[in-house]
Amino acid sequence: MDFKTLDAPKGGLCAVVADALLLVVAGDKLGAGTGNGTGLDPTLATAVQAAIDAGDLTLEPGQSLYLHRVAGVKAPRVAVATCGDGARPAAWRKALAAGLGLLKGGGAKHVAVAVIGAAPTDAHAEALVAVATEQTYVYRHTKPSAPPASKLERVSLVCDKAAARALDAGLARGQAIAAGVALARECANRPGNHCTPTHLAAEARSLARHHGLKVEVLDRKDVEKLGMGAFLAVAQASHQPLKFIVLRWMGGAKGAAPVVLVGKGITFDTGGVSLKPAAEMDEMKFDMGGAASVLGTLRAVAELGLKLNVIGLIPACENMPGGAAVKPGDVVTSLSGQSIEILNTDAEGRLILCDALTYAERFKPAAVVDIATLTGACVIALGHHRSGLFSPSDALAGELLTAGERGADPAWRMPLDEEYDEALKSNFADMGNVGGRAGGAITAAKFLQRYTARYDWAHLDIAGTAWKSGKDKGGTGRPVPLLTHFLIARAG
Ligand code: BES
Ligand code: MN
Ligand code: ZN
């Protein structure tokens, strides 16, 4: 899809040439003007006022209305959506979703969007791209017959000439993030028999080739040589070969400490010998959502050409039961040298991540952020709106929370008090891999923390946010917007 700014025509919004005009009304008054982002020309103002007078629309936030062939308006379709005073981000997104939703089933290929009662900012432009692209994504890989979601090809944001530069930057940022989100969604949506560890490695290679990154893929032999005993234990019953993917974006100064992103890449989680119940087990194909977000974020970073060094680490394998599977009570030695009693084979994410977190030390990172669909407990704690954020560093936690707000991809900070660590005690190893039901998202984070003493670290538990269940089942591409904003801010 194509996104551009469009100079507000002298004659007002009624003169905009497009298949459809979407008016997002920010205030509680229609105002009057030329449609440069502050007011409405008399022709359109009269038409919208008539709808209000007829009781078909109010200017309360969250309303929308479609008008066809308004006399005196060049665009044959007009949609109105209201977002309340100030055009605050969440309301702006909802209004766009409603307004574009009214148009998406129709014939419009080119939609021009104008804000009434507020001047659009770069953040509005970025959000416009996010909403429009999210509405048009269709999964096709194993369902080529899926119909297109809409005919939309072009979206223009009407603005004053003076504002165009800032808004163009917002549109560009939005498009880079949207490309990353789309990649993450596509990887996550592909079923476990298509999106294997080998497929993730192929995606990483293709990303590297097309976007100027370096890639290295370690196989089982390499991982054995390194001594990643925890990762190997999870992978050992699968017929799909494991992969340990290392991606490098070297956009920063030579020798500058990189940010390392570590993504959980369980391409299917059966639970292993501690087998999961059958209901909804299909959704465990999404257990590589962390890995998908690392790929997507690196794609966005490369598209934006960020002046920053970023490394992506993806331990990828399946978690299967079977004759060769790791058993409850087995003790393994992680790359860090610490031993782990595997009390529950379904707590496998932390086992593959701990070895990747130790591997991250070699990059002398400025910060390490791991991203994982780690615990059902996090879904119970935070539901599906906010990701769980854990970090001992107030500064790093603050950066990530801010990035989440900027990207409309919010997180919520959770505690890491040492009292929670007690639950991981084992009589047979340095730690167990589970700490009981209480505070399950926190004890999982405490487990990971034992591998992160040598750098600044944060953990994102995206179990509730990486995908949707039900009739809209599918990957969300989260937290690519959060991570990309974090890296944009780091790049300065
Ligand atoms: N991938 C799951 C976490 C998960 C479960 C995410 C449901 C989203 C929805 C993870 O590997 C897992 O199985 N975690 C266990 C940990 C437990 C055994 C301590 C869980 O959450 O039940
Ligand atoms: Mn599991
Ligand atoms: Zn899992």
Short mmCIF file of C-alpha atoms and ligand atoms in Angstrom, two decimals:
data_model
loop_
_atom_site.label_atom_id
_atom_site.label_comp_id
_atom_site.label_asym_id
_atom_site.label_seq_id
_atom_site.Cartn_x
_atom_site.Cartn_y
_atom_site.Cartn_z
CA MET A 1 0.00 0.00 0.00
CA ASP A 2 1.08 3.53 -0.80
CA PHE A 3 1.03 6.32 1.81
CA LYS A 4 1.58 10.00 1.06
CA THR A 5 0.76 13.42 2.37
CA LEU A 6 -1.57 15.54 0.26
CA ASP A 7 -1.57 19.34 0.28
CA ALA A 8 -4.95 20.62 1.36
CA PRO A 9 -6.62 22.07 -1.76
CA LYS A 10 -7.37 25.81 -1.77
CA GLY A 11 -11.02 25.08 -2.41
CA GLY A 12 -11.34 23.03 0.76
CA LEU A 13 -11.76 19.33 1.35
CA CYS A 14 -14.69 19.18 -1.08
CA ALA A 15 -12.10 19.61 -3.82
CA VAL A 16 -9.92 16.65 -2.79
CA VAL A 17 -9.54 14.19 -5.65
CA ALA A 18 -9.82 10.65 -4.27
CA ASP A 19 -12.19 7.69 -4.33
CA ALA A 20 -13.14 8.39 -0.74
CA LEU A 21 -12.68 11.09 1.85
CA LEU A 22 -12.41 10.13 5.51
CA LEU A 23 -13.05 13.01 7.89
CA VAL A 24 -11.83 12.36 11.42
CA VAL A 25 -13.50 14.95 13.64
CA ALA A 26 -11.35 15.74 16.68
CA GLY A 27 -13.37 18.42 18.43
CA ASP A 28 -16.95 18.79 19.48
CA LYS A 29 -17.53 21.43 16.78
CA LEU A 30 -17.23 21.23 13.03
CA GLY A 31 -15.58 24.64 12.71
CA ALA A 32 -15.06 26.34 9.40
CA GLY A 33 -12.01 26.68 7.22
CA THR A 34 -10.36 25.21 4.20
CA GLY A 35 -9.83 21.69 5.46
CA ASN A 36 -6.16 22.04 6.19
CA GLY A 37 -6.37 20.00 9.30
CA THR A 38 -8.34 22.51 11.32
CA GLY A 39 -11.70 23.09 9.73
CA LEU A 40 -14.29 21.99 7.24
CA ASP A 41 -15.38 23.83 4.10
CA PRO A 42 -19.03 24.99 3.96
CA THR A 43 -20.16 22.26 1.54
CA LEU A 44 -18.97 19.41 3.76
CA ALA A 45 -19.86 21.23 6.98
CA THR A 46 -23.45 21.53 5.73
CA ALA A 47 -23.62 17.83 4.82
CA VAL A 48 -22.19 16.65 8.15
CA GLN A 49 -24.36 19.11 10.10
CA ALA A 50 -27.42 17.75 8.26
CA ALA A 51 -26.52 14.22 9.44
CA ILE A 52 -26.17 15.50 12.99
CA ASP A 53 -29.51 17.34 12.76
CA ALA A 54 -31.16 14.18 11.43
CA GLY A 55 -29.93 12.23 14.47
CA ASP A 56 -27.60 10.01 12.42
CA LEU A 57 -24.36 11.26 13.98
CA THR A 58 -23.12 12.95 17.14
CA LEU A 59 -19.65 14.36 17.75
CA GLU A 60 -19.08 12.19 20.81
CA PRO A 61 -15.95 10.04 20.36
CA GLY A 62 -16.47 6.64 18.72
CA GLN A 63 -19.19 7.58 16.18
CA SER A 64 -19.00 6.97 12.45
CA LEU A 65 -21.19 7.49 9.41
CA TYR A 66 -20.98 6.87 5.66
CA LEU A 67 -22.30 9.39 3.13
CA HIS A 68 -22.57 8.66 -0.58
CA ARG A 69 -22.23 11.24 -3.37
CA VAL A 70 -22.50 14.41 -1.35
CA ALA A 71 -23.48 17.25 -3.68
CA GLY A 72 -20.52 19.56 -4.36
CA VAL A 73 -17.90 17.11 -3.06
CA LYS A 74 -15.48 15.65 -5.62
CA ALA A 75 -14.80 12.42 -3.71
CA PRO A 76 -17.78 10.10 -4.34
CA ARG A 77 -17.59 8.55 -0.88
CA VAL A 78 -17.37 10.38 2.42
CA ALA A 79 -16.90 8.70 5.78
CA VAL A 80 -17.01 10.62 9.05
CA ALA A 81 -15.52 9.26 12.28
CA THR A 82 -15.21 11.06 15.60
CA CYS A 83 -12.37 10.80 18.05
CA GLY A 84 -13.04 13.46 20.69
CA ASP A 85 -10.94 16.41 21.75
CA GLY A 86 -7.24 16.54 21.06
CA ALA A 87 -7.21 13.46 18.84
CA ARG A 88 -5.48 11.40 21.53
CA PRO A 89 -3.68 8.32 20.16
CA ALA A 90 -6.04 5.52 21.23
CA ALA A 91 -9.16 7.45 20.15
CA TRP A 92 -7.50 8.45 16.87
CA ARG A 93 -6.76 4.80 16.10
CA LYS A 94 -10.30 3.74 16.97
CA ALA A 95 -11.76 6.47 14.76
CA LEU A 96 -9.51 5.45 11.86
CA ALA A 97 -10.42 1.80 12.30
CA ALA A 98 -14.13 2.66 12.28
CA GLY A 99 -13.85 5.09 9.35
CA LEU A 100 -11.63 2.89 7.19
CA GLY A 101 -13.84 -0.05 8.20
CA LEU A 102 -16.83 1.70 6.60
CA LEU A 103 -14.90 2.03 3.35
CA LYS A 104 -12.97 -1.21 3.17
CA GLY A 105 -15.76 -3.38 1.77
CA GLY A 106 -16.45 -0.87 -1.01
CA GLY A 107 -14.81 0.06 -4.27
CA ALA A 108 -12.49 2.80 -3.07
CA LYS A 109 -8.83 2.36 -4.04
CA HIS A 110 -7.62 5.75 -2.88
CA VAL A 111 -8.71 7.19 0.45
CA ALA A 112 -7.80 10.69 1.56
CA VAL A 113 -7.87 11.20 5.32
CA ALA A 114 -8.34 14.63 6.90
CA VAL A 115 -8.40 15.64 10.53
CA ILE A 116 -10.99 18.23 11.55
CA GLY A 117 -10.38 20.29 14.67
CA ALA A 118 -6.75 19.35 15.30
CA ALA A 119 -3.49 19.48 13.40
CA PRO A 120 -2.20 15.99 12.56
CA THR A 121 1.23 15.08 13.96
CA ASP A 122 3.82 12.51 12.92
CA ALA A 123 2.35 10.15 15.53
CA HIS A 124 -1.06 10.45 13.83
CA ALA A 125 0.59 9.67 10.49
CA GLU A 126 2.33 6.61 11.93
CA ALA A 127 -0.92 5.36 13.45
CA LEU A 128 -2.75 5.83 10.15
CA VAL A 129 -0.32 3.45 8.45
CA ALA A 130 -0.64 0.94 11.31
CA VAL A 131 -4.44 0.89 11.19
CA ALA A 132 -4.74 0.79 7.40
CA THR A 133 -2.18 -1.99 6.96
CA GLU A 134 -3.54 -4.04 9.86
CA GLN A 135 -6.97 -3.99 8.19
CA THR A 136 -5.68 -5.15 4.82
CA TYR A 137 -3.39 -8.03 5.86
CA VAL A 138 -4.72 -11.40 4.72
CA TYR A 139 -3.13 -14.77 5.54
CA ARG A 140 -2.79 -16.77 2.32
CA HIS A 141 0.13 -19.18 2.64
CA THR A 142 -2.00 -22.27 3.29
CA LYS A 143 -5.28 -20.68 2.14
CA PRO A 144 -4.63 -19.10 -1.25
CA SER A 145 -8.39 -18.81 -1.81
CA ALA A 146 -8.73 -16.18 0.96
CA PRO A 147 -10.38 -13.09 -0.56
CA PRO A 148 -8.67 -9.72 -0.30
CA ALA A 149 -9.75 -7.69 2.73
CA SER A 150 -10.22 -4.53 0.66
CA LYS A 151 -9.43 -2.80 -2.62
CA LEU A 152 -7.50 -0.08 -0.86
CA GLU A 153 -4.19 0.74 -2.57
CA ARG A 154 -3.47 4.32 -1.65
CA VAL A 155 -3.95 6.38 1.49
CA SER A 156 -3.29 10.12 1.58
CA LEU A 157 -3.08 12.26 4.67
CA VAL A 158 -4.37 15.77 3.95
CA CYS A 159 -2.24 18.48 5.55
CA ASP A 160 -0.75 21.96 5.36
CA LYS A 161 2.37 22.24 3.23
CA ALA A 162 4.32 23.28 6.33
CA ALA A 163 3.45 20.07 8.17
CA ALA A 164 4.21 17.70 5.30
CA ARG A 165 7.82 16.94 6.24
CA ALA A 166 7.03 15.81 9.76
CA LEU A 167 4.05 13.81 8.58
CA ASP A 168 6.06 12.14 5.81
CA ALA A 169 8.55 11.03 8.46
CA GLY A 170 5.67 9.61 10.50
CA LEU A 171 4.34 7.77 7.44
CA ALA A 172 7.79 6.33 6.73
CA ARG A 173 8.20 5.17 10.33
CA GLY A 174 4.72 3.68 10.20
CA GLN A 175 5.53 1.79 7.02
CA ALA A 176 8.76 0.35 8.39
CA ILE A 177 6.97 -0.82 11.52
CA ALA A 178 4.06 -2.16 9.47
CA ALA A 179 6.45 -4.20 7.32
CA GLY A 180 7.96 -5.64 10.49
CA VAL A 181 4.54 -6.36 11.97
CA ALA A 182 3.43 -8.07 8.74
CA LEU A 183 6.53 -10.28 8.73
CA ALA A 184 5.98 -11.24 12.37
CA ARG A 185 2.28 -11.98 11.76
CA GLU A 186 3.01 -14.08 8.70
CA CYS A 187 5.66 -16.18 10.50
CA ALA A 188 3.40 -16.68 13.51
CA ASN A 189 0.35 -17.62 11.42
CA ARG A 190 2.09 -20.36 9.47
CA PRO A 191 1.33 -23.73 11.02
CA GLY A 192 3.93 -25.78 12.86
CA ASN A 193 4.51 -28.09 9.91
CA HIS A 194 5.38 -25.10 7.71
CA CYS A 195 7.02 -22.71 10.17
CA THR A 196 9.72 -25.06 11.46
CA PRO A 197 13.06 -24.03 12.98
CA THR A 198 14.49 -24.54 9.47
CA HIS A 199 11.89 -22.15 8.07
CA LEU A 200 12.74 -19.49 10.68
CA ALA A 201 16.39 -19.84 9.66
CA ALA A 202 15.40 -19.41 6.01
CA GLU A 203 13.39 -16.28 6.90
CA ALA A 204 16.43 -14.93 8.74
CA ARG A 205 18.66 -15.62 5.74
CA SER A 206 16.24 -13.93 3.37
CA LEU A 207 15.92 -10.94 5.70
CA ALA A 208 19.71 -10.67 5.81
CA ARG A 209 20.05 -10.92 2.04
CA HIS A 210 17.38 -8.35 1.19
CA HIS A 211 17.97 -5.86 4.00
CA GLY A 212 21.71 -5.76 4.58
CA LEU A 213 22.06 -7.79 7.77
CA LYS A 214 24.59 -10.49 8.60
CA VAL A 215 23.29 -13.91 9.52
CA GLU A 216 24.75 -17.04 11.04
CA VAL A 217 22.79 -20.22 11.77
CA LEU A 218 24.15 -22.72 14.29
CA ASP A 219 23.07 -26.37 14.07
CA ARG A 220 22.88 -29.05 16.72
CA LYS A 221 26.58 -29.93 16.47
CA ASP A 222 27.56 -26.28 17.07
CA VAL A 223 25.15 -26.00 19.98
CA GLU A 224 26.55 -29.20 21.49
CA LYS A 225 30.09 -27.89 21.14
CA LEU A 226 29.09 -24.67 22.89
CA GLY A 227 27.44 -26.62 25.72
CA MET A 228 23.85 -25.37 25.52
CA GLY A 229 22.56 -28.28 27.60
CA ALA A 230 19.21 -26.67 28.42
CA PHE A 231 18.35 -25.80 24.80
CA LEU A 232 19.45 -29.27 23.66
CA ALA A 233 17.23 -30.96 26.25
CA VAL A 234 14.11 -29.22 24.91
CA ALA A 235 14.95 -30.06 21.28
CA GLN A 236 16.02 -33.68 21.80
CA ALA A 237 12.74 -35.49 21.00
CA SER A 238 11.93 -33.57 17.83
CA HIS A 239 12.54 -34.81 14.30
CA GLN A 240 12.85 -31.19 13.21
CA PRO A 241 16.47 -30.09 13.51
CA LEU A 242 17.03 -27.21 15.97
CA LYS A 243 18.48 -23.89 14.80
CA PHE A 244 20.23 -21.14 16.71
CA ILE A 245 19.94 -17.99 14.62
CA VAL A 246 22.25 -14.98 14.99
CA LEU A 247 21.32 -11.84 13.03
CA ARG A 248 23.41 -8.67 13.06
CA TRP A 249 22.41 -5.14 12.01
CA MET A 250 25.57 -3.04 12.21
CA GLY A 251 24.14 0.41 11.56
CA GLY A 252 25.95 2.02 14.47
CA ALA A 253 29.55 3.02 15.05
CA LYS A 254 32.11 0.26 14.75
CA GLY A 255 32.71 -1.21 18.17
CA ALA A 256 29.65 0.48 19.73
CA ALA A 257 27.94 -1.88 22.21
CA PRO A 258 24.88 -3.48 20.56
CA VAL A 259 21.35 -3.98 21.81
CA VAL A 260 20.64 -7.71 21.79
CA LEU A 261 17.09 -9.01 21.21
CA VAL A 262 16.47 -12.63 22.17
CA GLY A 263 13.27 -14.26 20.85
CA LYS A 264 11.72 -17.53 22.01
CA GLY A 265 11.40 -19.69 18.91
CA ILE A 266 9.37 -22.74 19.95
CA THR A 267 7.75 -23.56 16.60
CA PHE A 268 5.35 -25.91 18.39
CA ASP A 269 4.89 -26.50 22.10
CA THR A 270 3.16 -29.78 22.94
CA GLY A 271 4.41 -29.48 26.50
CA GLY A 272 6.64 -32.52 25.95
CA VAL A 273 6.23 -35.41 28.39
CA SER A 274 4.37 -32.94 30.66
CA LEU A 275 1.85 -32.94 27.80
CA LYS A 276 -0.59 -30.06 27.36
CA PRO A 277 -4.36 -30.69 27.24
CA ALA A 278 -5.83 -31.06 23.73
CA ALA A 279 -8.10 -28.00 23.85
CA GLU A 280 -6.57 -25.10 21.91
CA MET A 281 -3.23 -26.85 21.63
CA ASP A 282 -3.14 -25.70 17.98
CA GLU A 283 -2.43 -22.21 19.31
CA MET A 284 0.97 -23.42 20.47
CA LYS A 285 2.13 -22.90 16.88
CA PHE A 286 2.27 -19.24 18.01
CA ASP A 287 4.92 -20.12 20.60
CA MET A 288 7.55 -18.65 18.29
CA GLY A 289 5.96 -15.18 18.57
CA GLY A 290 9.05 -13.83 20.33
CA ALA A 291 11.27 -15.04 17.50
CA ALA A 292 8.85 -13.57 14.95
CA SER A 293 9.01 -10.20 16.72
CA VAL A 294 12.82 -10.23 16.57
CA LEU A 295 12.71 -10.86 12.81
CA GLY A 296 10.04 -8.19 12.34
CA THR A 297 11.87 -5.62 14.46
CA LEU A 298 15.13 -6.18 12.60
CA ARG A 299 13.26 -5.70 9.35
CA ALA A 300 11.90 -2.36 10.60
CA VAL A 301 15.30 -1.32 11.94
CA ALA A 302 16.92 -2.05 8.57
CA GLU A 303 14.19 -0.24 6.64
CA LEU A 304 14.67 2.81 8.86
CA GLY A 305 18.46 2.50 8.56
CA LEU A 306 18.87 3.07 12.30
CA LYS A 307 22.33 4.20 13.36
CA LEU A 308 22.64 1.53 16.01
CA ASN A 309 24.07 -1.96 16.35
CA VAL A 310 21.37 -4.54 16.98
CA ILE A 311 21.80 -8.29 17.33
CA GLY A 312 18.95 -10.78 17.14
CA LEU A 313 19.31 -14.21 18.77
CA ILE A 314 16.71 -16.90 18.13
CA PRO A 315 16.90 -20.34 19.71
CA ALA A 316 14.41 -22.34 17.62
CA CYS A 317 13.11 -25.89 18.12
CA GLU A 318 9.98 -27.93 18.80
CA ASN A 319 8.97 -29.17 22.25
CA MET A 320 7.87 -32.77 21.68
CA PRO A 321 7.18 -35.87 23.77
CA GLY A 322 8.61 -39.24 22.70
CA GLY A 323 11.10 -41.95 23.53
CA ALA A 324 14.02 -39.57 23.31
CA ALA A 325 12.32 -36.76 25.22
CA VAL A 326 13.64 -35.11 28.35
CA LYS A 327 11.75 -36.35 31.44
CA PRO A 328 10.55 -34.62 34.60
CA GLY A 329 13.39 -34.85 37.11
CA ASP A 330 16.15 -34.90 34.48
CA VAL A 331 19.02 -32.57 35.33
CA VAL A 332 20.87 -30.68 32.59
CA THR A 333 23.77 -28.24 32.58
CA SER A 334 23.16 -24.91 30.90
CA LEU A 335 25.76 -22.95 28.91
CA SER A 336 26.31 -20.81 32.01
CA GLY A 337 27.45 -23.88 33.95
CA GLN A 338 24.44 -23.74 36.28
CA SER A 339 22.52 -27.03 36.54
CA ILE A 340 18.74 -27.21 36.12
CA GLU A 341 16.29 -29.83 37.33
CA ILE A 342 13.58 -30.01 34.66
CA LEU A 343 10.54 -30.57 36.85
CA ASN A 344 8.05 -29.70 34.12
CA THR A 345 8.97 -30.17 30.46
CA ASP A 346 6.25 -27.64 29.54
CA ALA A 347 8.33 -24.85 31.08
CA GLU A 348 10.61 -25.12 28.04
CA GLY A 349 10.77 -21.47 26.98
CA ARG A 350 13.03 -20.47 29.86
CA LEU A 351 15.29 -23.44 29.06
CA ILE A 352 16.02 -22.35 25.52
CA LEU A 353 16.20 -18.68 26.52
CA CYS A 354 18.68 -19.16 29.37
CA ASP A 355 21.30 -20.53 27.01
CA ALA A 356 20.66 -17.74 24.50
CA LEU A 357 20.95 -15.17 27.31
CA THR A 358 24.35 -16.60 28.27
CA TYR A 359 25.38 -16.58 24.61
CA ALA A 360 24.46 -12.86 24.51
CA GLU A 361 27.33 -12.06 26.92
CA ARG A 362 29.87 -12.42 24.13
CA PHE A 363 28.52 -9.29 22.44
CA LYS A 364 29.23 -7.10 25.51
CA PRO A 365 25.75 -5.68 25.03
CA ALA A 366 24.51 -2.22 25.98
CA ALA A 367 21.22 -3.97 26.84
CA VAL A 368 19.54 -7.32 26.29
CA VAL A 369 15.77 -7.67 25.85
CA ASP A 370 14.23 -11.10 25.60
CA ILE A 371 10.76 -11.57 24.14
CA ALA A 372 8.76 -14.72 24.85
CA THR A 373 5.28 -16.25 24.89
CA LEU A 374 6.48 -17.53 28.23
CA THR A 375 3.63 -18.15 30.67
CA GLY A 376 -0.11 -18.71 30.81
CA ALA A 377 0.16 -16.96 34.18
CA CYS A 378 1.01 -13.69 32.42
CA VAL A 379 -2.26 -13.94 30.48
CA ILE A 380 -4.11 -14.36 33.79
CA ALA A 381 -2.29 -11.37 35.28
CA LEU A 382 -2.56 -8.88 32.41
CA GLY A 383 -5.02 -10.28 29.88
CA HIS A 384 -4.55 -9.46 26.22
CA HIS A 385 -3.94 -5.71 26.28
CA ARG A 386 -0.54 -5.21 27.93
CA SER A 387 2.58 -7.34 27.68
CA GLY A 388 4.39 -8.18 30.93
CA LEU A 389 7.63 -6.25 31.39
CA PHE A 390 10.28 -7.33 33.88
CA SER A 391 13.58 -5.56 34.50
CA PRO A 392 15.74 -4.81 37.50
CA SER A 393 16.73 -1.54 35.76
CA ASP A 394 14.32 1.37 36.27
CA ALA A 395 15.92 3.20 33.35
CA LEU A 396 15.57 0.34 30.86
CA ALA A 397 12.05 -0.45 32.08
CA GLY A 398 11.13 3.21 31.60
CA GLU A 399 12.48 3.25 28.05
CA LEU A 400 10.47 0.16 27.13
CA LEU A 401 7.25 1.40 28.75
CA THR A 402 7.55 4.72 26.89
CA ALA A 403 8.23 2.88 23.63
CA GLY A 404 5.12 0.78 24.19
CA GLU A 405 2.96 3.89 24.62
CA ARG A 406 4.46 5.50 21.49
CA GLY A 407 3.81 2.42 19.42
CA ALA A 408 0.31 1.77 20.87
CA ASP A 409 1.79 -1.57 21.94
CA PRO A 410 1.70 -1.15 25.69
CA ALA A 411 3.43 -3.11 28.45
CA TRP A 412 3.09 -3.13 32.23
CA ARG A 413 5.96 -3.50 34.66
CA MET A 414 5.92 -6.54 36.96
CA PRO A 415 8.04 -7.17 40.07
CA LEU A 416 11.30 -9.09 40.47
CA ASP A 417 11.70 -9.13 44.27
CA GLU A 418 14.22 -11.70 45.45
CA GLU A 419 11.51 -13.34 47.59
CA TYR A 420 10.06 -14.83 44.40
CA ASP A 421 13.34 -16.58 43.68
CA GLU A 422 12.89 -19.04 46.58
CA ALA A 423 10.36 -21.01 44.55
CA LEU A 424 13.09 -22.16 42.15
CA LYS A 425 15.11 -24.05 44.80
CA SER A 426 15.94 -27.68 43.97
CA ASN A 427 17.53 -30.49 46.00
CA PHE A 428 19.15 -31.93 42.91
CA ALA A 429 20.40 -28.96 40.89
CA ASP A 430 21.22 -25.26 41.15
CA MET A 431 17.56 -24.55 40.34
CA GLY A 432 14.33 -26.13 39.24
CA ASN A 433 12.69 -24.90 36.05
CA VAL A 434 9.31 -24.17 37.67
CA GLY A 435 8.19 -22.45 40.86
CA GLY A 436 4.60 -23.51 41.33
CA ARG A 437 1.38 -21.84 40.19
CA ALA A 438 1.53 -18.70 42.33
CA GLY A 439 3.13 -15.78 40.52
CA GLY A 440 4.05 -18.00 37.60
CA ALA A 441 5.00 -15.17 35.26
CA ILE A 442 7.28 -13.72 37.94
CA THR A 443 9.05 -16.96 38.86
CA ALA A 444 9.67 -17.56 35.13
CA ALA A 445 11.29 -14.11 34.95
CA LYS A 446 13.29 -14.87 38.10
CA PHE A 447 14.61 -18.01 36.40
CA LEU A 448 15.78 -15.95 33.41
CA GLN A 449 17.29 -13.30 35.67
CA ARG A 450 19.78 -15.88 36.98
CA TYR A 451 21.43 -15.78 33.53
CA THR A 452 21.60 -12.01 33.11
CA ALA A 453 23.96 -10.74 35.81
CA ARG A 454 26.53 -9.42 33.33
CA TYR A 455 24.41 -6.84 31.47
CA ASP A 456 21.39 -4.55 31.57
CA TRP A 457 18.38 -6.80 30.95
CA ALA A 458 14.64 -6.74 30.41
CA HIS A 459 12.13 -9.49 29.69
CA LEU A 460 8.83 -9.15 27.82
CA ASP A 461 6.25 -11.87 28.42
CA ILE A 462 3.98 -11.64 25.35
CA ALA A 463 1.87 -14.75 26.04
CA GLY A 464 -1.29 -12.61 26.10
CA THR A 465 -0.46 -10.18 23.30
CA ALA A 466 1.33 -12.08 20.52
CA TRP A 467 -1.82 -13.59 19.05
CA LYS A 468 -5.61 -13.48 19.14
CA SER A 469 -7.87 -16.49 19.72
CA GLY A 470 -11.41 -17.05 18.48
CA LYS A 471 -12.83 -16.01 15.13
CA ASP A 472 -9.99 -13.55 14.50
CA LYS A 473 -7.37 -16.12 15.45
CA GLY A 474 -3.97 -14.98 14.26
CA GLY A 475 -0.68 -13.33 15.11
CA THR A 476 -0.73 -9.65 16.07
CA GLY A 477 2.85 -8.75 15.24
CA ARG A 478 3.32 -7.45 18.76
CA PRO A 479 5.66 -6.29 20.23
CA VAL A 480 7.35 -5.11 17.01
CA PRO A 481 6.02 -1.53 17.45
CA LEU A 482 7.29 -1.37 21.05
CA LEU A 483 10.72 -2.77 20.19
CA THR A 484 11.14 -0.58 17.13
CA HIS A 485 10.28 2.57 19.09
CA PHE A 486 12.71 1.49 21.82
CA LEU A 487 15.49 1.15 19.23
CA ILE A 488 14.55 4.40 17.44
CA ALA A 489 14.92 6.23 20.76
CA ARG A 490 18.23 4.45 21.49
CA ALA A 491 19.55 5.43 18.05
CA GLY A 492 18.88 9.07 19.03
N1 BES B 1 4.15 -21.47 25.69
C1 BES B 1 3.68 -21.72 27.01
C2 BES B 1 3.02 -20.49 27.62
C3 BES B 1 1.65 -20.16 27.15
C4 BES B 1 0.57 -20.92 27.53
C5 BES B 1 1.42 -19.04 26.39
C6 BES B 1 -0.71 -20.59 27.12
C7 BES B 1 0.15 -18.70 26.00
C8 BES B 1 -0.92 -19.47 26.35
C9 BES B 1 4.83 -22.12 27.92
O1 BES B 1 5.83 -22.86 27.32
C10 BES B 1 4.25 -22.94 29.01
O2 BES B 1 3.77 -24.00 28.71
N2 BES B 1 4.30 -22.45 30.23
C11 BES B 1 3.75 -23.14 31.33
C12 BES B 1 4.71 -23.00 32.49
C13 BES B 1 4.35 -23.85 33.68
C14 BES B 1 4.55 -25.31 33.33
C15 BES B 1 5.21 -23.45 34.84
C16 BES B 1 2.39 -22.51 31.65
O3 BES B 1 2.28 -21.30 31.54
O4 BES B 1 1.47 -23.25 31.94
MN MN B 2 5.40 -24.95 27.35
ZN ZN B 3 6.08 -22.58 25.31
#
